[in-house]
Amino acid sequence: MGGADDLFGGAGLGLAFSMLYDALKELITKNVMFTPLLKRIQSKLDLLAPLLKDIEESNKKLDLPVEELKKLQVHLEEGIQLLSKCEKTQWWSVAKKYKYARRLNEWNESLQQHLEILNVQGIRDVKDIAVTVKIIEEAVGRIELNQLIPKQLDCEAFCAVPELPPLVVGLDFPLKELKRKLLKDENVSMVVLTAPGGCGKTTLATKFCQDKDVKDTFKDNIFFVTVSKKHKLENIVQDLYQRKGIQVPPFQNEVSTVTLLQRFLKQEGQSPILIVLDDVWSGSESLLEKFDQFKTENYKFLVTSRSEFRGYGFPCSLQPLSHDNAMKLFDHSASLGDKSSHIPKDIPEKIVERCKGFPLAITVAGRSLCGQPIEIWQKRELDWSKGFTFLDSETELLFILEQSLDALDKEMVAIKECFLDLGAFPEDQRIPAAALIDIWAELYDLDTDIECIANLHKLTERSLANLVVTRKDKIEGDGYYSEHFVTQHDVLRELAIYNTKKGPVERRKRLIIDICGDKLPKRWREQKQMKARLLSITTDEGFSTKWSNLQMLEAEVLVLNFQTKNYALPDSMVNMGELKALIVTNYGFLPAELSNFQLLSSLPNLKRIRLERISIPSITKNPIQLASLKKISLFMCNIDQAFNNCSISISSAFPNLEEMNIDYCSDLIELPAEVCDLSKLKMLNVTNCHKLSALPEGIGKLKNLEMLRLRSCTELLELPTSMKNLGKVHFLDISDCFSIKVLPEDIGEMSSLRKINMRQCSRFQELPPSVKGLEQLKEVVCDEEAKYLWESFSSYLKNVSIIVAKENINLNWLHKTQ
């Protein structure tokens, strides 16, 4: 974009637009508080510029609606004033940040309304001038296509560059070569980086993306896509669009998907663009071909793979670490240094030599020996000396990793079991910690979520997995784990799968099945009875849900992963009398229709159900009764009017339910009143449901409720007055509920309340006098402004600790459904 004098001859509407655009660019460079929203407004203005130019030129000859054009000009001038006020906003003022963030969003939405009105008026007044109509319609259409998608999850999480490990060694020269080819060689648009698994390809690609020269070149046009073995082009295109916050048009077929990819690349490729395709498997030539056709200076693609792709891109091979770099990495992983004087130098040397320069093997081996006595080191070196010496590199890597896994001491046996359970989830997918909590609570009798999370930390310490927390404002110890996820290197997942396959299939603890199309395993056709406690079944888009009779009488946990629009639970579930936990995850785009849900009524021990991307109305058509169910979790599900149209009441279906979790369910507008009839309910978590505007007044009937979490329900206007009857609630979380202005007048009657989290509730102007009666209150988490409100009651609340949460304004709540 040019300056204020470059557009439309500097007159009228064009001048207002130019001044607004220049002010917007300047504010983006100076003010990081509103950057995500400002950039999205900038994207809309980029699309608006040619429309305004065409309108002004056309209006010289045509009688376009001058009144509407004048209103648009006034709106642009109001935008200039608003940006001026945003520039003066102080970073520590949460209330003002909230105020102006909301005003920016309202201004942005109003701009869209002006354009739509102009579109209608233009068609009405100049309907005989087809060219002018087409100009307006096409421009408005472009803007509508680029509207922000509903922010169920942070768009920056899609195609985001991973974090680097704590120590990276031996990649300076390979990085220099990548930069030479992708930044300086105009004849190279694609580089294919190859090496065996665990050699550091992803780490090098990550380091490349985080390099200053690379970021200066591509700016925010860097996309990191994990492809995986069973990739779908639709998934990749979906993630690319969502990363830019663009509404994804529906996919009709492969041709339309390719067209959408080409449209995205052409649009984003107006500026330099870098796309990393990580972990591309052999046989994926057709995928690379769709990207390789963009061979211009602005398009750069970095592919990582274990396989070479002749004819595609410039080949580049990543070599294992040198001995010196391998020793540096091992010393760091094993925390050697001064404390290692009792370890003879030759033992680490031999162990590192055995690792063949593979960073993954070196890290895992080092972490497994960290802090161990010398006898353990000596035994490890002895065990490894007996290993094979003429294996291919990847088999050798698995051997090394398995030795490290087997070396876990008796106290870590449970951690090994947890590691093996990670194989129950598909490759290259983030595993929700909440799902693992449900699994481990039933398999290993873990009484608290904290124990499960502690196990994940131990796996991370051993470099056997990576625990990722997507909440930047995480408050430790608040018991909220819906935004904890686990990632794992695909070689480590292969190790887990390999270990689960040891021994006769009928006697394995875990049965992990991956089905392609309708090709069911032979053992199913043989109908042998199996003793596995955990059964995981992953199917692809070609599966028709035609199940064979599966004899799994002792299964306690069932994990079902699928991608189809319609999915039926297996009929043989009726025989799983020991089943305690059911995890159903749809990895497709939209909530799926789930049938056969009524089969669960035959399971007398089922305690936990977790459903992800499921259409809830599809499971409430038939009556069910789950007398043993204690916990149900709905993540990114389509709820709509499901509970209102149930063939049976919620309280009758789940008479003993103690915990209900509803998270990222974007169509939930009002919590069903029937929830208030769940008399045994102890925990109610409704989080990130941005359209939720009301809670039922009858919520006070939940006499046994102990925790009420309403985090990030940004449209929730008020809390019911009947909450005063929740005498057992000890923790109330209304953080990021921006629209709530007051606490219930009689909140002081919540006699057991010990903790309140009201961070980012910046509309609060006062507290009700009844808070003086909160005698058990020990902790309040809030912002700086709310701190003073609570301090005014300090003479009554003498034991209350007020914790001021760190500033981290989250504008995701601003994005509304278009």
CSV table of N, CA and C in Angstrom, one decimal, residues 310-443:
chain,number,residue,atom,x,y,z
A,310,ARG,N,12.7,-38.2,-6.1
A,310,ARG,CA,13.4,-37.8,-7.3
A,310,ARG,C,12.5,-37.0,-8.2
A,311,GLY,N,13.0,-35.9,-8.7
A,311,GLY,CA,12.2,-35.1,-9.6
A,311,GLY,C,11.5,-34.0,-8.9
A,312,TYR,N,11.6,-33.9,-7.6
A,312,TYR,CA,10.9,-32.9,-6.8
A,312,TYR,C,11.9,-32.2,-5.9
A,313,GLY,N,12.1,-30.9,-6.2
A,313,GLY,CA,12.9,-30.1,-5.3
A,313,GLY,C,14.4,-30.4,-5.4
A,314,PHE,N,15.1,-29.6,-4.6
A,314,PHE,CA,16.5,-29.8,-4.5
A,314,PHE,C,16.8,-30.7,-3.4
A,315,PRO,N,17.5,-31.8,-3.6
A,315,PRO,CA,17.8,-32.8,-2.5
A,315,PRO,C,18.8,-32.3,-1.6
A,316,CYS,N,18.6,-32.6,-0.3
A,316,CYS,CA,19.5,-32.2,0.8
A,316,CYS,C,19.5,-33.3,1.8
A,317,SER,N,20.6,-33.8,2.2
A,317,SER,CA,20.7,-34.9,3.2
A,317,SER,C,21.3,-34.4,4.5
A,318,LEU,N,20.6,-34.7,5.6
A,318,LEU,CA,21.1,-34.3,6.9
A,318,LEU,C,21.9,-35.5,7.5
A,319,GLN,N,23.1,-35.2,7.9
A,319,GLN,CA,24.0,-36.2,8.4
A,319,GLN,C,23.8,-36.3,10.0
A,320,PRO,N,24.1,-37.5,10.5
A,320,PRO,CA,24.1,-37.6,12.0
A,320,PRO,C,25.1,-36.6,12.6
A,321,LEU,N,25.0,-36.4,13.9
A,321,LEU,CA,25.9,-35.5,14.7
A,321,LEU,C,27.3,-36.1,14.7
A,322,SER,N,28.3,-35.1,14.7
A,322,SER,CA,29.7,-35.5,14.9
A,322,SER,C,29.9,-36.0,16.3
A,323,HIS,N,31.0,-36.6,16.5
A,323,HIS,CA,31.3,-37.1,17.9
A,323,HIS,C,31.2,-36.0,18.9
A,324,ASP,N,31.9,-34.9,18.6
A,324,ASP,CA,31.9,-33.8,19.6
A,324,ASP,C,30.6,-33.2,19.9
A,325,ASN,N,29.8,-33.0,18.9
A,325,ASN,CA,28.4,-32.5,19.1
A,325,ASN,C,27.5,-33.5,19.8
A,326,ALA,N,27.7,-34.8,19.5
A,326,ALA,CA,27.0,-35.8,20.2
A,326,ALA,C,27.3,-35.8,21.7
A,327,MET,N,28.5,-35.7,22.0
A,327,MET,CA,28.9,-35.6,23.4
A,327,MET,C,28.4,-34.4,24.1
A,328,LYS,N,28.3,-33.3,23.4
A,328,LYS,CA,27.7,-32.1,24.1
A,328,LYS,C,26.3,-32.3,24.4
A,329,LEU,N,25.6,-32.9,23.4
A,329,LEU,CA,24.1,-33.2,23.7
A,329,LEU,C,23.9,-34.2,24.8
A,330,PHE,N,24.8,-35.2,24.8
A,330,PHE,CA,24.6,-36.3,25.8
A,330,PHE,C,24.9,-35.7,27.2
A,331,ASP,N,26.0,-34.9,27.3
A,331,ASP,CA,26.3,-34.3,28.6
A,331,ASP,C,25.2,-33.4,29.1
A,332,HIS,N,24.6,-32.7,28.2
A,332,HIS,CA,23.4,-31.9,28.6
A,332,HIS,C,22.2,-32.7,29.0
A,333,SER,N,21.9,-33.7,28.3
A,333,SER,CA,20.8,-34.6,28.6
A,333,SER,C,20.9,-35.4,29.9
A,334,ALA,N,22.2,-35.8,30.1
A,334,ALA,CA,22.4,-36.6,31.3
A,334,ALA,C,22.8,-35.7,32.5
A,335,SER,N,22.8,-34.4,32.3
A,335,SER,CA,23.2,-33.4,33.3
A,335,SER,C,24.5,-33.8,34.0
A,336,LEU,N,25.5,-34.0,33.1
A,336,LEU,CA,26.8,-34.4,33.6
A,336,LEU,C,27.5,-33.1,34.1
A,337,GLY,N,28.7,-32.8,33.6
A,337,GLY,CA,29.4,-31.6,34.2
A,337,GLY,C,30.1,-32.0,35.5
A,338,ASP,N,30.1,-31.1,36.5
A,338,ASP,CA,30.9,-31.3,37.7
A,338,ASP,C,30.4,-32.5,38.5
A,339,LYS,N,29.1,-32.8,38.4
A,339,LYS,CA,28.6,-33.9,39.2
A,339,LYS,C,28.9,-35.3,38.6
A,340,SER,N,29.6,-35.3,37.4
A,340,SER,CA,29.8,-36.6,36.8
A,340,SER,C,31.2,-37.1,37.0
A,341,SER,N,31.9,-36.6,38.0
A,341,SER,CA,33.3,-37.0,38.2
A,341,SER,C,33.4,-38.5,38.6
A,342,HIS,N,32.3,-39.1,39.1
A,342,HIS,CA,32.3,-40.5,39.5
A,342,HIS,C,32.0,-41.4,38.3
A,343,ILE,N,31.7,-40.8,37.2
A,343,ILE,CA,31.4,-41.6,36.0
A,343,ILE,C,32.6,-41.7,35.1
A,344,PRO,N,33.2,-42.8,34.9
A,344,PRO,CA,34.4,-43.0,34.0
A,344,PRO,C,34.1,-42.4,32.6
A,345,LYS,N,35.0,-41.7,32.1
A,345,LYS,CA,34.7,-41.0,30.8
A,345,LYS,C,34.5,-42.0,29.7
A,346,ASP,N,35.0,-43.2,29.8
A,346,ASP,CA,34.9,-44.1,28.7
A,346,ASP,C,33.4,-44.6,28.5
A,347,ILE,N,32.7,-44.6,29.6
A,347,ILE,CA,31.3,-45.1,29.5
A,347,ILE,C,30.4,-44.2,28.7
A,348,PRO,N,30.4,-42.9,29.0
A,348,PRO,CA,29.6,-42.0,28.1
A,348,PRO,C,30.1,-42.1,26.7
A,349,GLU,N,31.4,-42.2,26.5
A,349,GLU,CA,31.9,-42.3,25.1
A,349,GLU,C,31.3,-43.5,24.4
A,350,LYS,N,31.3,-44.6,25.0
A,350,LYS,CA,30.8,-45.8,24.4
A,350,LYS,C,29.3,-45.7,24.1
A,351,ILE,N,28.6,-45.2,25.1
A,351,ILE,CA,27.1,-45.0,24.9
A,351,ILE,C,26.8,-44.1,23.7
A,352,VAL,N,27.5,-43.0,23.7
A,352,VAL,CA,27.3,-42.0,22.6
A,352,VAL,C,27.7,-42.6,21.2
A,353,GLU,N,28.7,-43.4,21.2
A,353,GLU,CA,29.2,-44.1,20.0
A,353,GLU,C,28.1,-45.0,19.5
A,354,ARG,N,27.4,-45.7,20.5
A,354,ARG,CA,26.4,-46.6,20.1
A,354,ARG,C,25.1,-45.9,19.5
A,355,CYS,N,24.9,-44.6,19.9
A,355,CYS,CA,23.8,-43.9,19.4
A,355,CYS,C,23.9,-43.4,18.0
A,356,LYS,N,25.0,-43.6,17.4
A,356,LYS,CA,25.2,-43.4,16.0
A,356,LYS,C,25.0,-42.0,15.5
A,357,GLY,N,25.1,-41.0,16.5
A,357,GLY,CA,24.9,-39.6,16.1
A,357,GLY,C,23.4,-39.2,16.0
A,358,PHE,N,22.5,-40.1,16.4
A,358,PHE,CA,21.0,-39.7,16.4
A,358,PHE,C,20.7,-38.9,17.6
A,359,PRO,N,20.3,-37.6,17.4
A,359,PRO,CA,19.9,-36.7,18.5
A,359,PRO,C,18.8,-37.3,19.4
A,360,LEU,N,17.8,-38.0,18.8
A,360,LEU,CA,16.7,-38.5,19.6
A,360,LEU,C,17.2,-39.6,20.5
A,361,ALA,N,18.1,-40.5,20.0
A,361,ALA,CA,18.6,-41.6,20.8
A,361,ALA,C,19.5,-41.1,21.9
A,362,ILE,N,20.3,-40.1,21.6
A,362,ILE,CA,21.3,-39.5,22.5
A,362,ILE,C,20.5,-38.8,23.7
A,363,THR,N,19.5,-38.1,23.3
A,363,THR,CA,18.7,-37.4,24.4
A,363,THR,C,18.0,-38.4,25.3
A,364,VAL,N,17.3,-39.4,24.7
A,364,VAL,CA,16.6,-40.3,25.5
A,364,VAL,C,17.5,-41.1,26.4
A,365,ALA,N,18.7,-41.6,25.8
A,365,ALA,CA,19.7,-42.3,26.6
A,365,ALA,C,20.2,-41.5,27.8
A,366,GLY,N,20.5,-40.2,27.5
A,366,GLY,CA,21.0,-39.3,28.5
A,366,GLY,C,20.0,-39.1,29.6
A,367,ARG,N,18.8,-38.8,29.3
A,367,ARG,CA,17.8,-38.6,30.3
A,367,ARG,C,17.5,-39.8,31.1
A,368,SER,N,17.6,-41.0,30.5
A,368,SER,CA,17.4,-42.2,31.3
A,368,SER,C,18.5,-42.5,32.3
A,369,LEU,N,19.7,-41.9,32.1
A,369,LEU,CA,20.8,-42.2,32.9
A,369,LEU,C,21.1,-41.0,33.9
A,370,CYS,N,20.3,-39.9,33.7
A,370,CYS,CA,20.6,-38.8,34.6
A,370,CYS,C,20.4,-39.1,36.0
A,371,GLY,N,21.4,-38.8,36.8
A,371,GLY,CA,21.3,-39.0,38.3
A,371,GLY,C,21.4,-40.4,38.7
A,372,GLN,N,21.7,-41.4,37.8
A,372,GLN,CA,21.8,-42.8,38.2
A,372,GLN,C,23.2,-43.1,38.8
A,373,PRO,N,23.3,-44.1,39.7
A,373,PRO,CA,24.6,-44.5,40.2
A,373,PRO,C,25.4,-45.2,39.1
A,374,ILE,N,26.7,-45.3,39.4
A,374,ILE,CA,27.7,-45.7,38.4
A,374,ILE,C,27.3,-47.2,37.9
A,375,GLU,N,26.8,-48.0,38.9
A,375,GLU,CA,26.4,-49.4,38.5
A,375,GLU,C,25.4,-49.4,37.4
A,376,ILE,N,24.5,-48.5,37.4
A,376,ILE,CA,23.5,-48.4,36.3
A,376,ILE,C,24.1,-48.1,35.0
A,377,TRP,N,25.0,-47.1,35.0
A,377,TRP,CA,25.8,-46.8,33.8
A,377,TRP,C,26.5,-48.0,33.3
A,378,GLN,N,27.2,-48.7,34.2
A,378,GLN,CA,28.0,-49.8,33.7
A,378,GLN,C,27.1,-50.9,33.1
A,379,LYS,N,26.0,-51.1,33.7
A,379,LYS,CA,25.1,-52.2,33.2
A,379,LYS,C,24.5,-51.8,31.9
A,380,ARG,N,24.2,-50.5,31.7
A,380,ARG,CA,23.7,-50.0,30.4
A,380,ARG,C,24.7,-50.2,29.3
A,381,GLU,N,25.9,-49.9,29.6
A,381,GLU,CA,27.0,-50.0,28.6
A,381,GLU,C,27.2,-51.5,28.3
A,382,LEU,N,27.1,-52.4,29.3
A,382,LEU,CA,27.2,-53.8,29.1
A,382,LEU,C,26.1,-54.3,28.2
A,383,ASP,N,24.9,-53.9,28.5
A,383,ASP,CA,23.7,-54.4,27.8
A,383,ASP,C,23.8,-53.9,26.3
A,384,TRP,N,24.2,-52.7,26.1
A,384,TRP,CA,24.3,-52.2,24.7
A,384,TRP,C,25.4,-52.9,23.9
A,385,SER,N,26.5,-53.3,24.6
A,385,SER,CA,27.6,-54.0,23.9
A,385,SER,C,27.2,-55.3,23.4
A,386,LYS,N,26.0,-55.9,23.9
A,386,LYS,CA,25.5,-57.2,23.4
A,386,LYS,C,24.6,-57.0,22.2
A,387,GLY,N,24.3,-55.7,21.8
A,387,GLY,CA,23.3,-55.5,20.8
A,387,GLY,C,23.8,-55.8,19.4
A,388,PHE,N,22.9,-55.7,18.4
A,388,PHE,CA,23.3,-56.0,17.1
A,388,PHE,C,24.2,-54.9,16.5
A,389,THR,N,25.0,-55.2,15.5
A,389,THR,CA,25.9,-54.2,15.0
A,389,THR,C,25.7,-54.0,13.5
A,390,PHE,N,24.9,-54.9,12.8
A,390,PHE,CA,24.7,-54.8,11.4
A,390,PHE,C,23.3,-54.5,11.0
A,391,LEU,N,22.6,-53.7,11.8
A,391,LEU,CA,21.2,-53.4,11.5
A,391,LEU,C,21.2,-52.1,10.7
A,392,ASP,N,20.0,-51.9,10.0
A,392,ASP,CA,19.9,-50.6,9.3
A,392,ASP,C,19.7,-49.5,10.4
A,393,SER,N,19.9,-48.3,10.0
A,393,SER,CA,20.0,-47.2,11.0
A,393,SER,C,18.7,-47.0,11.8
A,394,GLU,N,17.5,-47.2,11.2
A,394,GLU,CA,16.3,-47.0,11.9
A,394,GLU,C,16.0,-48.1,12.9
A,395,THR,N,16.4,-49.3,12.5
A,395,THR,CA,16.2,-50.5,13.4
A,395,THR,C,17.2,-50.3,14.6
A,396,GLU,N,18.4,-49.8,14.3
A,396,GLU,CA,19.4,-49.6,15.3
A,396,GLU,C,18.8,-48.6,16.3
A,397,LEU,N,18.2,-47.5,15.8
A,397,LEU,CA,17.6,-46.5,16.6
A,397,LEU,C,16.6,-47.0,17.6
A,398,LEU,N,15.7,-47.9,17.0
A,398,LEU,CA,14.7,-48.5,17.9
A,398,LEU,C,15.3,-49.3,19.0
A,399,PHE,N,16.3,-50.1,18.6
A,399,PHE,CA,17.0,-50.9,19.6
A,399,PHE,C,17.6,-50.1,20.7
A,400,ILE,N,18.2,-48.9,20.4
A,400,ILE,CA,18.8,-48.0,21.4
A,400,ILE,C,17.6,-47.5,22.3
A,401,LEU,N,16.6,-47.0,21.7
A,401,LEU,CA,15.5,-46.4,22.5
A,401,LEU,C,14.8,-47.5,23.4
A,402,GLU,N,14.7,-48.7,22.9
A,402,GLU,CA,14.1,-49.7,23.7
A,402,GLU,C,14.9,-50.1,24.9
A,403,GLN,N,16.3,-50.1,24.7
A,403,GLN,CA,17.1,-50.3,25.8
A,403,GLN,C,17.0,-49.3,26.9
A,404,SER,N,16.8,-48.0,26.5
A,404,SER,CA,16.6,-46.9,27.4
A,404,SER,C,15.2,-47.1,28.1
A,405,LEU,N,14.2,-47.6,27.4
A,405,LEU,CA,12.9,-47.8,28.0
A,405,LEU,C,12.9,-48.9,29.0
A,406,ASP,N,13.6,-50.0,28.6
A,406,ASP,CA,13.7,-51.1,29.5
A,406,ASP,C,14.5,-50.8,30.8
A,407,ALA,N,15.3,-49.8,30.7
A,407,ALA,CA,16.2,-49.5,31.9
A,407,ALA,C,15.4,-48.7,32.9
A,408,LEU,N,14.2,-48.3,32.7
A,408,LEU,CA,13.5,-47.6,33.7
A,408,LEU,C,13.4,-48.5,35.0
A,409,ASP,N,13.7,-47.9,36.1
A,409,ASP,CA,13.8,-48.7,37.4
A,409,ASP,C,12.3,-49.0,37.8
A,410,LYS,N,12.3,-49.8,38.9
A,410,LYS,CA,11.0,-50.3,39.3
A,410,LYS,C,10.0,-49.2,39.6
A,411,GLU,N,10.5,-48.1,40.2
A,411,GLU,CA,9.6,-47.0,40.5
A,411,GLU,C,9.0,-46.3,39.2
A,412,MET,N,9.7,-46.6,38.1
A,412,MET,CA,9.2,-46.0,36.9
A,412,MET,C,8.4,-47.0,36.0
A,413,VAL,N,8.1,-48.1,36.5
A,413,VAL,CA,7.3,-49.1,35.7
A,413,VAL,C,6.0,-48.5,35.3
A,414,ALA,N,5.3,-47.8,36.2
A,414,ALA,CA,4.1,-47.1,35.8
A,414,ALA,C,4.3,-46.1,34.7
A,415,ILE,N,5.4,-45.4,34.7
A,415,ILE,CA,5.7,-44.5,33.6
A,415,ILE,C,5.9,-45.2,32.3
A,416,LYS,N,6.5,-46.3,32.3
A,416,LYS,CA,6.6,-47.1,31.1
A,416,LYS,C,5.3,-47.5,30.5
A,417,GLU,N,4.4,-47.9,31.4
A,417,GLU,CA,3.0,-48.3,31.0
A,417,GLU,C,2.3,-47.1,30.4
A,418,CYS,N,2.5,-45.9,31.0
A,418,CYS,CA,1.8,-44.7,30.5
A,418,CYS,C,2.4,-44.4,29.1
A,419,PHE,N,3.7,-44.6,28.9
A,419,PHE,CA,4.3,-44.3,27.6
A,419,PHE,C,3.7,-45.2,26.6
A,420,LEU,N,3.5,-46.5,26.9
A,420,LEU,CA,3.0,-47.4,25.9
A,420,LEU,C,1.5,-47.1,25.5
A,421,ASP,N,0.8,-46.5,26.5
A,421,ASP,CA,-0.6,-46.1,26.2
A,421,ASP,C,-0.7,-45.0,25.2
A,422,LEU,N,0.4,-44.2,25.0
A,422,LEU,CA,0.3,-43.1,24.1
A,422,LEU,C,0.1,-43.6,22.6
A,423,GLY,N,0.5,-44.9,22.4
A,423,GLY,CA,0.3,-45.4,21.1
A,423,GLY,C,-1.1,-45.6,20.7
A,424,ALA,N,-2.0,-45.4,21.6
A,424,ALA,CA,-3.5,-45.6,21.3
A,424,ALA,C,-4.0,-44.5,20.5
A,425,PHE,N,-3.3,-43.4,20.3
A,425,PHE,CA,-3.7,-42.3,19.5
A,425,PHE,C,-3.0,-42.2,18.2
A,426,PRO,N,-3.6,-41.6,17.2
A,426,PRO,CA,-3.0,-41.6,15.8
A,426,PRO,C,-1.7,-40.8,15.8
A,427,GLU,N,-0.9,-41.2,14.8
A,427,GLU,CA,0.4,-40.5,14.6
A,427,GLU,C,0.2,-39.0,14.3
A,428,ASP,N,1.1,-38.3,14.8
A,428,ASP,CA,1.2,-36.8,14.5
A,428,ASP,C,0.0,-36.0,15.0
A,429,GLN,N,-0.8,-36.5,15.9
A,429,GLN,CA,-1.9,-35.8,16.5
A,429,GLN,C,-1.6,-35.4,17.9
A,430,ARG,N,-2.0,-34.2,18.3
A,430,ARG,CA,-1.9,-33.8,19.7
A,430,ARG,C,-2.8,-34.7,20.5
A,431,ILE,N,-2.3,-35.2,21.6
A,431,ILE,CA,-3.1,-36.1,22.5
A,431,ILE,C,-3.6,-35.2,23.7
A,432,PRO,N,-4.9,-35.1,23.8
A,432,PRO,CA,-5.4,-34.3,25.0
A,432,PRO,C,-5.1,-35.0,26.3
A,433,ALA,N,-4.5,-34.2,27.2
A,433,ALA,CA,-4.2,-34.7,28.5
A,433,ALA,C,-5.4,-35.2,29.2
A,434,ALA,N,-6.6,-34.5,28.9
A,434,ALA,CA,-7.8,-34.9,29.6
A,434,ALA,C,-8.2,-36.3,29.2
A,435,ALA,N,-7.9,-36.7,28.0
A,435,ALA,CA,-8.2,-38.1,27.5
A,435,ALA,C,-7.4,-39.1,28.3
A,436,LEU,N,-6.1,-38.7,28.5
A,436,LEU,CA,-5.2,-39.6,29.2
A,436,LEU,C,-5.6,-39.7,30.7
A,437,ILE,N,-6.1,-38.6,31.2
A,437,ILE,CA,-6.5,-38.7,32.6
A,437,ILE,C,-7.6,-39.7,32.7
A,438,ASP,N,-8.6,-39.7,31.8
A,438,ASP,CA,-9.7,-40.7,31.9
A,438,ASP,C,-9.2,-42.1,31.7
A,439,ILE,N,-8.2,-42.3,30.9
A,439,ILE,CA,-7.6,-43.7,30.7
A,439,ILE,C,-6.9,-44.1,31.9
A,440,TRP,N,-6.0,-43.3,32.4
A,440,TRP,CA,-5.1,-43.8,33.5
A,440,TRP,C,-5.8,-43.9,34.8
A,441,ALA,N,-6.9,-43.1,35.0
A,441,ALA,CA,-7.6,-43.1,36.2
A,441,ALA,C,-8.3,-44.5,36.3
A,442,GLU,N,-8.7,-45.1,35.2
A,442,GLU,CA,-9.4,-46.4,35.3
A,442,GLU,C,-8.4,-47.6,35.2
A,443,LEU,N,-7.3,-47.4,34.4
A,443,LEU,CA,-6.4,-48.5,34.2
A,443,LEU,C,-5.5,-48.7,35.5
